[in-house]
Every structure is written in structure tokens, then in C-alpha cells.
XYZ file of N, CA, C and O in Angstrom:
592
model
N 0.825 -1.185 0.000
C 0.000 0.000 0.000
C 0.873 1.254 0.000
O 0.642 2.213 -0.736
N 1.757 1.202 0.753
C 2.880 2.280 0.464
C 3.568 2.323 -0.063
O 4.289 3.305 0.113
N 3.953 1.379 -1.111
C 4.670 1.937 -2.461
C 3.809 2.132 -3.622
O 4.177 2.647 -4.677
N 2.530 1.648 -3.343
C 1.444 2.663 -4.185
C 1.585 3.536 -4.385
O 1.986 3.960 -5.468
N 1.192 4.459 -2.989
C 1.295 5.531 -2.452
C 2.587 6.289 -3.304
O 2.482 6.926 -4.353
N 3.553 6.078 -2.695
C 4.749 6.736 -3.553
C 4.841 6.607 -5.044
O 5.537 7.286 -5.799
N 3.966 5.551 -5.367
C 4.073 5.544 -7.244
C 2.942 6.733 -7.767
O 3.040 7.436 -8.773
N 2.103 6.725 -6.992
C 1.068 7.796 -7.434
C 1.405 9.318 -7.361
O 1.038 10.168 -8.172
N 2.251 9.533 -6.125
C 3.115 10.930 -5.749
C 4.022 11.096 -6.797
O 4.316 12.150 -7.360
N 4.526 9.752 -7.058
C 5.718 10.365 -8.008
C 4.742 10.117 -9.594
O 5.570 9.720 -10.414
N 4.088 10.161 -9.910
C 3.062 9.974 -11.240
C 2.879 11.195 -11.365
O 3.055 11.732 -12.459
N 2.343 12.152 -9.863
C 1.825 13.073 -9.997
C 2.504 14.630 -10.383
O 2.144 15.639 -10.988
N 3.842 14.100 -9.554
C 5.069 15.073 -9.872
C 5.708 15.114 -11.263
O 6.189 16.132 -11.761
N 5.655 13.560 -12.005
C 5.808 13.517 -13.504
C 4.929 14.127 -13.901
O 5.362 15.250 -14.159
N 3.591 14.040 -14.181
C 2.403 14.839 -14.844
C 2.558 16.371 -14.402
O 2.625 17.074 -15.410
N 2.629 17.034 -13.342
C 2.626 18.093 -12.634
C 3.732 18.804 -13.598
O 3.323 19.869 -14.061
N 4.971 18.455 -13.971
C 6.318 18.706 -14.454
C 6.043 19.325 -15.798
O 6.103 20.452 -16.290
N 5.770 18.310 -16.119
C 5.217 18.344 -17.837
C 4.049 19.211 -18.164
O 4.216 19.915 -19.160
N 2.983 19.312 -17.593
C 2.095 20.688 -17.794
C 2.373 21.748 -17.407
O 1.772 22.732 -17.837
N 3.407 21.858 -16.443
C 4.109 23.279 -16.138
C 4.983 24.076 -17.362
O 5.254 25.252 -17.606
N 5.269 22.756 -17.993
C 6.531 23.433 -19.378
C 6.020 24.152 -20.119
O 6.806 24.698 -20.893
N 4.945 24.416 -20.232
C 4.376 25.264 -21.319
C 4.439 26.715 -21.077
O 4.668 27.630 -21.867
N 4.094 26.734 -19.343
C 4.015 28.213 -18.638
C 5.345 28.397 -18.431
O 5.640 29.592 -18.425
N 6.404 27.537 -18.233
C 7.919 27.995 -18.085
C 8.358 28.203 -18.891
O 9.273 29.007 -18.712
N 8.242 27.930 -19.775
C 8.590 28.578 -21.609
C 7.927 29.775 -22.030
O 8.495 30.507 -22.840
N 6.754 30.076 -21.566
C 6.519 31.262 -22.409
C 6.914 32.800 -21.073
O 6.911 33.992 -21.381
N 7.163 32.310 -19.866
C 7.820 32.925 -18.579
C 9.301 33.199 -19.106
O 9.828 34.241 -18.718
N 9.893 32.506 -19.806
C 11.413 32.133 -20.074
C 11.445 33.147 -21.372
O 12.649 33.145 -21.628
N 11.164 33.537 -21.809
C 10.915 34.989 -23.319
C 12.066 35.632 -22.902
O 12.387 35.820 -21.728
N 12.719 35.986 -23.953
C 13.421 37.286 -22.984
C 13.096 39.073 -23.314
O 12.264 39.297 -24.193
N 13.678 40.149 -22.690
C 13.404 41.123 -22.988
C 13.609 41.352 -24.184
O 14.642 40.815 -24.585
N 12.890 42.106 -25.165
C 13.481 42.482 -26.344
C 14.787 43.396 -26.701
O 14.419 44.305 -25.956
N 15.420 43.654 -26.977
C 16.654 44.548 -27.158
C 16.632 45.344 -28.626
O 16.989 44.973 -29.744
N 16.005 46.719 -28.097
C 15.982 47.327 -29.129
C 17.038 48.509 -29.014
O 17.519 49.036 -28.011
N 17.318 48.844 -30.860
C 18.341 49.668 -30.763
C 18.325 50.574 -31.511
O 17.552 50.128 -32.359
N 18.601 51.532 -31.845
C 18.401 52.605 -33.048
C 19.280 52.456 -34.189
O 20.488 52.297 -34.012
N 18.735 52.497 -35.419
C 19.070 52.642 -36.660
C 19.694 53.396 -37.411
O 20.814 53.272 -37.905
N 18.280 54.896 -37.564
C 18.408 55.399 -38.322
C 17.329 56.616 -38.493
O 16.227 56.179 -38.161
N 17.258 57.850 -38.851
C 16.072 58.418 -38.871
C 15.550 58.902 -40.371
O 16.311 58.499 -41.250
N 14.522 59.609 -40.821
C 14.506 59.580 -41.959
C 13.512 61.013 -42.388
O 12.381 60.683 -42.031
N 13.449 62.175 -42.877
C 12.611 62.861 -42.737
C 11.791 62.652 -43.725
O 12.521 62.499 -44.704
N 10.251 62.516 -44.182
C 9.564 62.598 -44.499
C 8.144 63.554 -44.453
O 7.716 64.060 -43.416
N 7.425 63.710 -45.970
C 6.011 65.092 -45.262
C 4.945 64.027 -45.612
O 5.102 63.184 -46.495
N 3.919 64.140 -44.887
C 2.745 63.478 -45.214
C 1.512 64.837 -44.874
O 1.787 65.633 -43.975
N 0.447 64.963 -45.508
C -0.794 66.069 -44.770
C 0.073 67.090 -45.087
O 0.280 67.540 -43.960
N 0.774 67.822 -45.898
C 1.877 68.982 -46.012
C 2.495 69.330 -44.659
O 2.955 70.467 -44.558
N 2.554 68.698 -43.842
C 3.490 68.428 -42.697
C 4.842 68.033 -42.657
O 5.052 67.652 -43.808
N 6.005 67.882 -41.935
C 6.982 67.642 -42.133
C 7.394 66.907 -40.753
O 7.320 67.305 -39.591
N 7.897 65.576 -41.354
C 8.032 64.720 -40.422
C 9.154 64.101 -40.185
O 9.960 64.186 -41.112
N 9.629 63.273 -38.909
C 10.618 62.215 -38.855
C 10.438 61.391 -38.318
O 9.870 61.402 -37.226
N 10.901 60.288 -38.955
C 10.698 58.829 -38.427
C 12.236 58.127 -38.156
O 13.098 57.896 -39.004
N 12.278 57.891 -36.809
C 13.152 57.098 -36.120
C 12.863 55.680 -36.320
O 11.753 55.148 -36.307
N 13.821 55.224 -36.478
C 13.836 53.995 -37.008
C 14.145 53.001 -35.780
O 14.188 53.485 -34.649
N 14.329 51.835 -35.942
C 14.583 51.273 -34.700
C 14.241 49.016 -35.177
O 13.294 48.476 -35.750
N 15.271 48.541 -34.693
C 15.355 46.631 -34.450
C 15.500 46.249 -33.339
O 15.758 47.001 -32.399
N 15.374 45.154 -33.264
C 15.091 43.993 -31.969
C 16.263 43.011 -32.473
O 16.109 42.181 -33.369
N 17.473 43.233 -31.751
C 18.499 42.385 -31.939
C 18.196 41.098 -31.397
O 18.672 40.110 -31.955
N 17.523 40.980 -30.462
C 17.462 39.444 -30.475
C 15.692 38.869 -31.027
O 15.091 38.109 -30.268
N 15.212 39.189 -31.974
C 14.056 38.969 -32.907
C 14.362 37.279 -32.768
O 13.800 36.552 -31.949
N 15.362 36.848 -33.740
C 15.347 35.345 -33.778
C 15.075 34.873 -32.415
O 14.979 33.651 -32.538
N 14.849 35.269 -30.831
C 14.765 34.623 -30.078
C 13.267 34.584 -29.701
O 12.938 34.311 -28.546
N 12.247 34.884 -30.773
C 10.720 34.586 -30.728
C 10.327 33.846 -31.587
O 10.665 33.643 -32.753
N 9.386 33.342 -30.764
C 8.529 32.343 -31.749
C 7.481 32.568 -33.158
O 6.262 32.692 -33.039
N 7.984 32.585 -34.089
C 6.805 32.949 -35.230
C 5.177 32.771 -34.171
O 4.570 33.825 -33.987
N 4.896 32.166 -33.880
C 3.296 31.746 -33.557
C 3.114 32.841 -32.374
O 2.247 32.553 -31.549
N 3.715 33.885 -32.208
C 3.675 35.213 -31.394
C 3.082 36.112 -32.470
O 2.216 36.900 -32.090
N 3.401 36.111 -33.679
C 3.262 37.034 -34.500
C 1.921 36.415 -35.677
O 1.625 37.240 -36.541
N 1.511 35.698 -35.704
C 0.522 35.025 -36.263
C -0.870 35.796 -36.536
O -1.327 36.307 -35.515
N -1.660 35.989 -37.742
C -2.708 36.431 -37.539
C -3.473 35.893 -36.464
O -3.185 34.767 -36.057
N -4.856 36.844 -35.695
C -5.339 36.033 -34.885
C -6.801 36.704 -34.810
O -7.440 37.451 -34.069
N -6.908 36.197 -35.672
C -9.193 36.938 -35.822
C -9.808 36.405 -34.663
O -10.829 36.981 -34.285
N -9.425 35.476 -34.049
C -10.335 35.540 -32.619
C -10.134 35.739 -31.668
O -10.686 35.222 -30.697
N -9.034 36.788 -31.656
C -9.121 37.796 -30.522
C -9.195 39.196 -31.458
O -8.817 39.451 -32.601
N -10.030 40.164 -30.155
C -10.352 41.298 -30.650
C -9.665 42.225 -31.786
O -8.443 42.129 -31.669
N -9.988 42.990 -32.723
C -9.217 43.771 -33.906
C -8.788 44.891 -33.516
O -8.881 45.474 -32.436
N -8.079 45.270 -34.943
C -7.117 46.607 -34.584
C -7.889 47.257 -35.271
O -7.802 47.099 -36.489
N -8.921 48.220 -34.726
C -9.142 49.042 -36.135
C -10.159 47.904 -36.568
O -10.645 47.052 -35.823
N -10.331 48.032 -37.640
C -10.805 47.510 -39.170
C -10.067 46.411 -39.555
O -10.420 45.706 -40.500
N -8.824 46.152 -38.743
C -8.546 44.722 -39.131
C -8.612 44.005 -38.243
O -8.376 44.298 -37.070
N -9.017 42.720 -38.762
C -10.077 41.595 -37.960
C -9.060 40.345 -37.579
O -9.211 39.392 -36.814
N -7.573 40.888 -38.731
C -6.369 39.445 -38.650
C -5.160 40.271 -37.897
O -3.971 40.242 -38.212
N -5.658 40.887 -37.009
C -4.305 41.728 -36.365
C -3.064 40.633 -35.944
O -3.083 39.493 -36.408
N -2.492 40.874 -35.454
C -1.544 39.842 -35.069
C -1.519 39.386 -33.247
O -1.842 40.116 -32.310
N -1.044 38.017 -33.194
C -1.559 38.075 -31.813
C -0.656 38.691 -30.796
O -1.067 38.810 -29.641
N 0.766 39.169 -31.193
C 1.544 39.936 -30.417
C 1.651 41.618 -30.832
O 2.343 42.075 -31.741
N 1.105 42.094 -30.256
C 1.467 44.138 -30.571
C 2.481 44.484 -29.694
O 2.822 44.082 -28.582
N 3.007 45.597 -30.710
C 4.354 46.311 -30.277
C 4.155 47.631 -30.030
O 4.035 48.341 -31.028
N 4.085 48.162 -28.931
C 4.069 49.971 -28.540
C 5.398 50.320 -28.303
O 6.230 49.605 -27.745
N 5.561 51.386 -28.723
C 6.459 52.423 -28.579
C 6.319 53.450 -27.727
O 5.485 54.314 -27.996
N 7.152 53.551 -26.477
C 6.805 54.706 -25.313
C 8.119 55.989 -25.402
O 9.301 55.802 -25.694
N 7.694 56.806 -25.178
C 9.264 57.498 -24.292
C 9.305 57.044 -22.863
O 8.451 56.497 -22.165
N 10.750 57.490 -22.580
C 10.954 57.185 -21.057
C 10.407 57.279 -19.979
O 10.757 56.618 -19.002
N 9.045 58.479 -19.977
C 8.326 58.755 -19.072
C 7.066 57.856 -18.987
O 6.408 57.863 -17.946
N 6.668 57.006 -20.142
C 5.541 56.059 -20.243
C 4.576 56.902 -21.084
O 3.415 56.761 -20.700
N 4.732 57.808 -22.206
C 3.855 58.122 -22.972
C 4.173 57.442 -24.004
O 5.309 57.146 -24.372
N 2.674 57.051 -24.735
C 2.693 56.271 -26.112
C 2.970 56.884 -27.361
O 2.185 57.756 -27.734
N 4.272 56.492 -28.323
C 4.476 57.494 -29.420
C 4.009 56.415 -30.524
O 3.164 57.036 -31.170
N 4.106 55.261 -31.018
C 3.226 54.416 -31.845
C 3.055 53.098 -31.555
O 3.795 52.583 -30.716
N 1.886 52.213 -32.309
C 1.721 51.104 -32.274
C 1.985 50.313 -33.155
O 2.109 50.917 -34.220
N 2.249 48.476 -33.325
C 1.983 48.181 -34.544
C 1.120 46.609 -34.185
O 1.527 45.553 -33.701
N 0.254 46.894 -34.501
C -0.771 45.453 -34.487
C -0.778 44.447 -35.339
O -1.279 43.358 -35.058
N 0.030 44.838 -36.974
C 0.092 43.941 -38.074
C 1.313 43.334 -38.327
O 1.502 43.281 -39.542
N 2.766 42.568 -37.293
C 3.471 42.379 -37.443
C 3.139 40.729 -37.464
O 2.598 39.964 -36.665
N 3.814 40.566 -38.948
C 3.577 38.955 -38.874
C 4.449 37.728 -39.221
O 4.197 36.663 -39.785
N 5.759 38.354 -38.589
C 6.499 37.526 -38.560
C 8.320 38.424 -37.824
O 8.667 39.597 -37.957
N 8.936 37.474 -37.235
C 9.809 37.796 -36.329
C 10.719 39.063 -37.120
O 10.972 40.139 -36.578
N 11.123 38.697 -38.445
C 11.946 39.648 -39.443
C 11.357 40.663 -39.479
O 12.176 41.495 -39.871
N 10.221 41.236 -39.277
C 9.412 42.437 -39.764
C 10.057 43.372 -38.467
O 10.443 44.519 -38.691
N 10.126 42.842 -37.255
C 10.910 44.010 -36.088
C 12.494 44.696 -36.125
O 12.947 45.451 -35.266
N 13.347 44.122 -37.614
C 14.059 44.947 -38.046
C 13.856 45.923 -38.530
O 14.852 46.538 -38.910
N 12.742 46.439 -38.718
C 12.134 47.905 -38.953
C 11.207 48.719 -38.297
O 10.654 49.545 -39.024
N 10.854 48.707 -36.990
C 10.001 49.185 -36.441
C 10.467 51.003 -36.124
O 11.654 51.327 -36.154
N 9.502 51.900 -35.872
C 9.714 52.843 -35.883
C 8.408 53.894 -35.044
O 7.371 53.273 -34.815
N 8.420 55.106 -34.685
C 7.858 56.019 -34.404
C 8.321 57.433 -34.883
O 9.489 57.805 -34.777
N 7.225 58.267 -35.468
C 7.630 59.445 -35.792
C 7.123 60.902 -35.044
O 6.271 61.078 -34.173
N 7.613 61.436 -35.438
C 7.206 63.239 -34.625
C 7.185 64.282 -35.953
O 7.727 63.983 -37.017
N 6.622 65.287 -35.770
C 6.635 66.225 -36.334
C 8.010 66.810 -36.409
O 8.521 66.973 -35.301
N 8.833 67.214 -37.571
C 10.114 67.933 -37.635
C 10.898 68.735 -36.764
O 12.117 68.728 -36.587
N 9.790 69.598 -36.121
C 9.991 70.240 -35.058
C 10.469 70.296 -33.729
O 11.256 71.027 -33.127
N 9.541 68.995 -33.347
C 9.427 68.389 -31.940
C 10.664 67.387 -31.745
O 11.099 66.497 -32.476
N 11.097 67.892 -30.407
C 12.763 67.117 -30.075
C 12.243 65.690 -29.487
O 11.402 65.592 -28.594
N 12.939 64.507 -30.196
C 12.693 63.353 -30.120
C 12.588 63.221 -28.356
O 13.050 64.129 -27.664
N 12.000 62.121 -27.789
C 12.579 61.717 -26.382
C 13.962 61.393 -26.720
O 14.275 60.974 -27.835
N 15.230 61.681 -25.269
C 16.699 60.928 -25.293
C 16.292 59.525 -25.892
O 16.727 59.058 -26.945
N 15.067 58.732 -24.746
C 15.309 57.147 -24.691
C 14.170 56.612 -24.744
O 13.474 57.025 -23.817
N 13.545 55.741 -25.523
C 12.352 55.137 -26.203
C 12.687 53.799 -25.751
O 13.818 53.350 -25.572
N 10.926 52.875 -25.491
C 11.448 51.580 -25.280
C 9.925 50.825 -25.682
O 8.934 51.443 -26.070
N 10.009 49.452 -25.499
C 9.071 48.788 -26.585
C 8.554 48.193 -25.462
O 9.143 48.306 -24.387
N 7.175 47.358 -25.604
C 6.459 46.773 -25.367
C 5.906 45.780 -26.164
O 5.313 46.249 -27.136
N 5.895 44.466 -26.080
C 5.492 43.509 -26.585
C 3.874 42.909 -25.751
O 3.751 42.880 -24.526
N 3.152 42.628 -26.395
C 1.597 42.399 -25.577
C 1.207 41.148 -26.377
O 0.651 41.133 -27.475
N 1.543 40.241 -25.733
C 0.902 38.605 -26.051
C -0.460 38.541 -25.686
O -0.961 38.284 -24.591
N -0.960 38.802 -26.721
C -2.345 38.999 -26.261
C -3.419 37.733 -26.070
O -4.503 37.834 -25.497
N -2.898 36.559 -26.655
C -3.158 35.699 -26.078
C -3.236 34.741 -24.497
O -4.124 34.086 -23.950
N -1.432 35.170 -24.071
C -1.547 34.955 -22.685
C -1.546 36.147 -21.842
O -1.137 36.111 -20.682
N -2.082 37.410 -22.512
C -1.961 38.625 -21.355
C -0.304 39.342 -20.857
O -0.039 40.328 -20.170
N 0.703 38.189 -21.661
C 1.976 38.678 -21.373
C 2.560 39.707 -21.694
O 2.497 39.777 -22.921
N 3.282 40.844 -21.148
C 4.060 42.079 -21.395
C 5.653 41.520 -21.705
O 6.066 40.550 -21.069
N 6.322 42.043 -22.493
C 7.780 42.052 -22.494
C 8.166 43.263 -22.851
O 7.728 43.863 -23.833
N 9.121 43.738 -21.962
C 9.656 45.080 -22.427
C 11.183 45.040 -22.618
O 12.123 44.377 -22.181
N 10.977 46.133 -23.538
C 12.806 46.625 -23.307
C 13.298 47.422 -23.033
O 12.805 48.458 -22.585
N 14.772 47.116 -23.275
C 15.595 48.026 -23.207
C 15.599 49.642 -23.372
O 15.591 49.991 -24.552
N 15.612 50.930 -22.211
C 15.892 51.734 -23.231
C 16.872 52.270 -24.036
O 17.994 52.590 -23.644
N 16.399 52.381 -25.307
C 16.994 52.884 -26.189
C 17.233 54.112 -26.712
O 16.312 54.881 -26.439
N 18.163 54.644 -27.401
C 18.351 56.381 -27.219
C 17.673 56.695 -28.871
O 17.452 55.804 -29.691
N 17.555 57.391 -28.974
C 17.494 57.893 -30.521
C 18.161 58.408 -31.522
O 17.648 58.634 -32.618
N 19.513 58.664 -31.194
C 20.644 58.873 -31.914
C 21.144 57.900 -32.326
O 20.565 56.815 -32.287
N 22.403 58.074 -32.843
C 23.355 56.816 -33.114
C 24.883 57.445 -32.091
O 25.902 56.759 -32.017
């Protein structure tokens, strides 16, 4: 009866182990590491603009199925296949300078960016947010400056 006992404890600690891996893997992500590029001036609306450019040096360390269309969770806008991971762009103080909801695949975060009006002095240091919107998960990064 008592090495039952201990076969069932230890059954339970095998099973217990193995359904945990799923939550220790997606716990195990790491921060993103973003870095500045490049900036670029552009006018759109007869406005005059710049767009800071900006990558995620360690991109290869996500999973494509982060970036996946995902119509059954809520849309961006008007699109219904947003992706299931979004990327915000803050300054250092926690204000939002852009979003991107349509990234669909790990290579596409070698180009991410936010812009300002010509005028307006960039923040020093910008940093990202990743929103798994499937498991509710945040990943943030690094900040990053806006120069080179």
C-alpha cells in the first residue's frame, strides 16, 4: 500500500512537471533589445516629419506563432487578422508614441519605428512593449536612445 502511495506521488510530480513546461517557456521569453538605426525625414498632410527607425536584436529569439494572424481575438481598427503579439512604442516617461498590431512575422521588427513632427525634439530614450495577447503577457525593453 505504500509503495502505491509513492508511485502515485511520483506519477503526480511527472504529470505536474510536464504541464508546467508550457508556462515555463513562455515565462522564459526574454526582454526584447531594441536599438536605433536610423532616422529619416519625411512630409505626409503637407506636414513635415521624422521617423526614427529602430530593431530587436534578439528577434530570432521569438517564436513565429507570437506574430501570427489572430481573428479571434479582438481587432485593430478595421482589421479583424491583427496579429496576436502588438508592439508599442513609449518614451521614457511612459507616454505612447506608436503602435503596430500587423506584425507577422519575427523579421518584420528589423524595422520598427515612431515618428514626430520635424519640429518636436525626439525623447533621449524610447522603449518597446510587446503584448501577447493571447496569454496577457508584457515584455519590455531596453531603453533605447534615438541617436546613433
Amino acid at each position: 500500500m505504500k509503495s502505491l502511495a509513492v508511485l502515485i506521488c511520483v506519477c503526480l510530480l511527472i504529470v505536474g512537471a510536464f504541464l508546467a513546461t508550457p508556462t515555463t517557456r513562455a515565462q522564459d521569453l526574454p526582454s526584447p533589445v531594441l536599438y536605433f538605426t536610423h532616422s529619416e525625414p519625411y512630409s505626409a498632410a503637407g506636414k513635415d516629419f521624422v521617423r526614427y527607425h529602430f530593431d530587436v536584436s534578439n528577434k530570432d529569439d521569438y517564436a513565429a506563432e507570437l506574430f501570427v494572424a489572430s481573428p479571434s481575438l479582438p481587432p485593430c481598427g478595421s482589421n479583424t487578422k491583427a496579429s496576436r503579439t502588438w508592439i508599442d512604442f513609449y518614451d521614457q516617461s511612459g507616454k505612447r508614441l506608436n503602435g503596430f498590431c500587423a506584425i507577422v512575422a519575427t523579421k518584420d521588427l528589423n524595422d520598427i519605428w515612431f515618428a514626430l513632427e520635424s519640429d518636436v525634439v525626439p525623447p533621449s530614450w524610447v522603449y518597446i512593449e510587446f503584448t501577447d495577447r493571447q496569454t496577457n503577457k508584457k515584455y519590455k525593453s531596453n531603453l533605447a536612445e534615438t541617436t546613433l
